[in-house]
Coordinates of C-alpha atoms in Angstrom, one line a residue:
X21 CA 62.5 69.6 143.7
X22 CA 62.3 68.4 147.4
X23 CA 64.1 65.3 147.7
X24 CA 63.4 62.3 150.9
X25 CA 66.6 62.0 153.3
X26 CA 68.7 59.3 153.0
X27 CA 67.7 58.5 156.9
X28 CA 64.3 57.5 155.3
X29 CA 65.9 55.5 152.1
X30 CA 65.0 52.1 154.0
X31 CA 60.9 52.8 153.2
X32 CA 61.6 54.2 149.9
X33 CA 63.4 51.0 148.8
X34 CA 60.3 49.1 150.4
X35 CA 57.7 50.8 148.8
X36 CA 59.4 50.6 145.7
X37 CA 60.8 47.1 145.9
X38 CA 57.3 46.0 147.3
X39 CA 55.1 47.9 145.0
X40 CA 57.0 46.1 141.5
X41 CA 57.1 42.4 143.0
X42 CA 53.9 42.5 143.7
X43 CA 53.1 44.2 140.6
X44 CA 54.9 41.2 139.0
X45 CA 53.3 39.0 140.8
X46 CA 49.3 40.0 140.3
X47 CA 50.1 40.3 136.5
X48 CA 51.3 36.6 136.0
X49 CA 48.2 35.8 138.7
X50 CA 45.4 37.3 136.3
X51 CA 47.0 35.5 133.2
X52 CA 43.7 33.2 133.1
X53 CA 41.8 36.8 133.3
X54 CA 42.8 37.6 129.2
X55 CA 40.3 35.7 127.9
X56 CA 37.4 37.0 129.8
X57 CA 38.5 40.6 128.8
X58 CA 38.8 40.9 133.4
X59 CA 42.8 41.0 133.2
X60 CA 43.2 44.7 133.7
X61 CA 40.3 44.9 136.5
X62 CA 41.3 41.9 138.4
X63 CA 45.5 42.8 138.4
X64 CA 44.5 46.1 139.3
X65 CA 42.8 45.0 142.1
X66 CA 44.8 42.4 142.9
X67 CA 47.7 44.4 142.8
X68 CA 46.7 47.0 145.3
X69 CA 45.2 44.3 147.8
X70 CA 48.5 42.5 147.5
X71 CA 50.8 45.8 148.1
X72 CA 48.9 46.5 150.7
X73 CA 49.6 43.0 152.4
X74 CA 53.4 43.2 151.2
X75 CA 54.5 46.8 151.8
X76 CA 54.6 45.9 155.8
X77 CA 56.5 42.7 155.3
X78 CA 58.9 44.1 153.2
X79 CA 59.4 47.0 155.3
X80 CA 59.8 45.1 158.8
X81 CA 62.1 41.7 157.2
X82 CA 64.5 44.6 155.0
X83 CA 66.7 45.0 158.1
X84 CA 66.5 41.3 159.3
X85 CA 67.1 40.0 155.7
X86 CA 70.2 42.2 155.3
X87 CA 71.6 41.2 158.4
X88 CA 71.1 37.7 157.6
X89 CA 73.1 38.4 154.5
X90 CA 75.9 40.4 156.2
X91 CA 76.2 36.9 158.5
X92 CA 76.5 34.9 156.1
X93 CA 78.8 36.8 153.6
X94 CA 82.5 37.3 153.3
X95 CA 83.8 40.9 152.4
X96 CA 87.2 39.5 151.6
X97 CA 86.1 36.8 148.9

């Protein structure tokens, strides 16, 4: 099996990282759906719509976020 170089591991982590928060986050969204018997067809759709929004976002504030983080952390403690 073909695997993705490690020079591309930045999107791989975003579509990954992206894909289960927002996952996460149309599921507890489409709570109020369980009653109507609509949960499964609104998260679905919800889900994609909001990956789609996310995936970008994640994939552009990765780098600035772990910078932010290298800033503001100490190796030595």
């Amino acid at each position: 099996m073909r695997r993705i170089p490690h020079k591309y591991g930045h999107f791989v982590f975003g579509i990954i990282q992206s894909g289960m928060t927002s996952c996460i986050a149309a599921a507890i969204a489409s709570l109020t759906f369980l009653d109507d018997g609509q949960f499964l067809q609104n998260w679905i759709s919800s889900w994609l719509v909001s990956w789609l929004v996310m995936l970008p976002v994640v994939i552009f504030a990765a780098p600035l976020i772990r910078q932010a983080v290298m800033k503001l952390t100490d190796e030595q403690s």
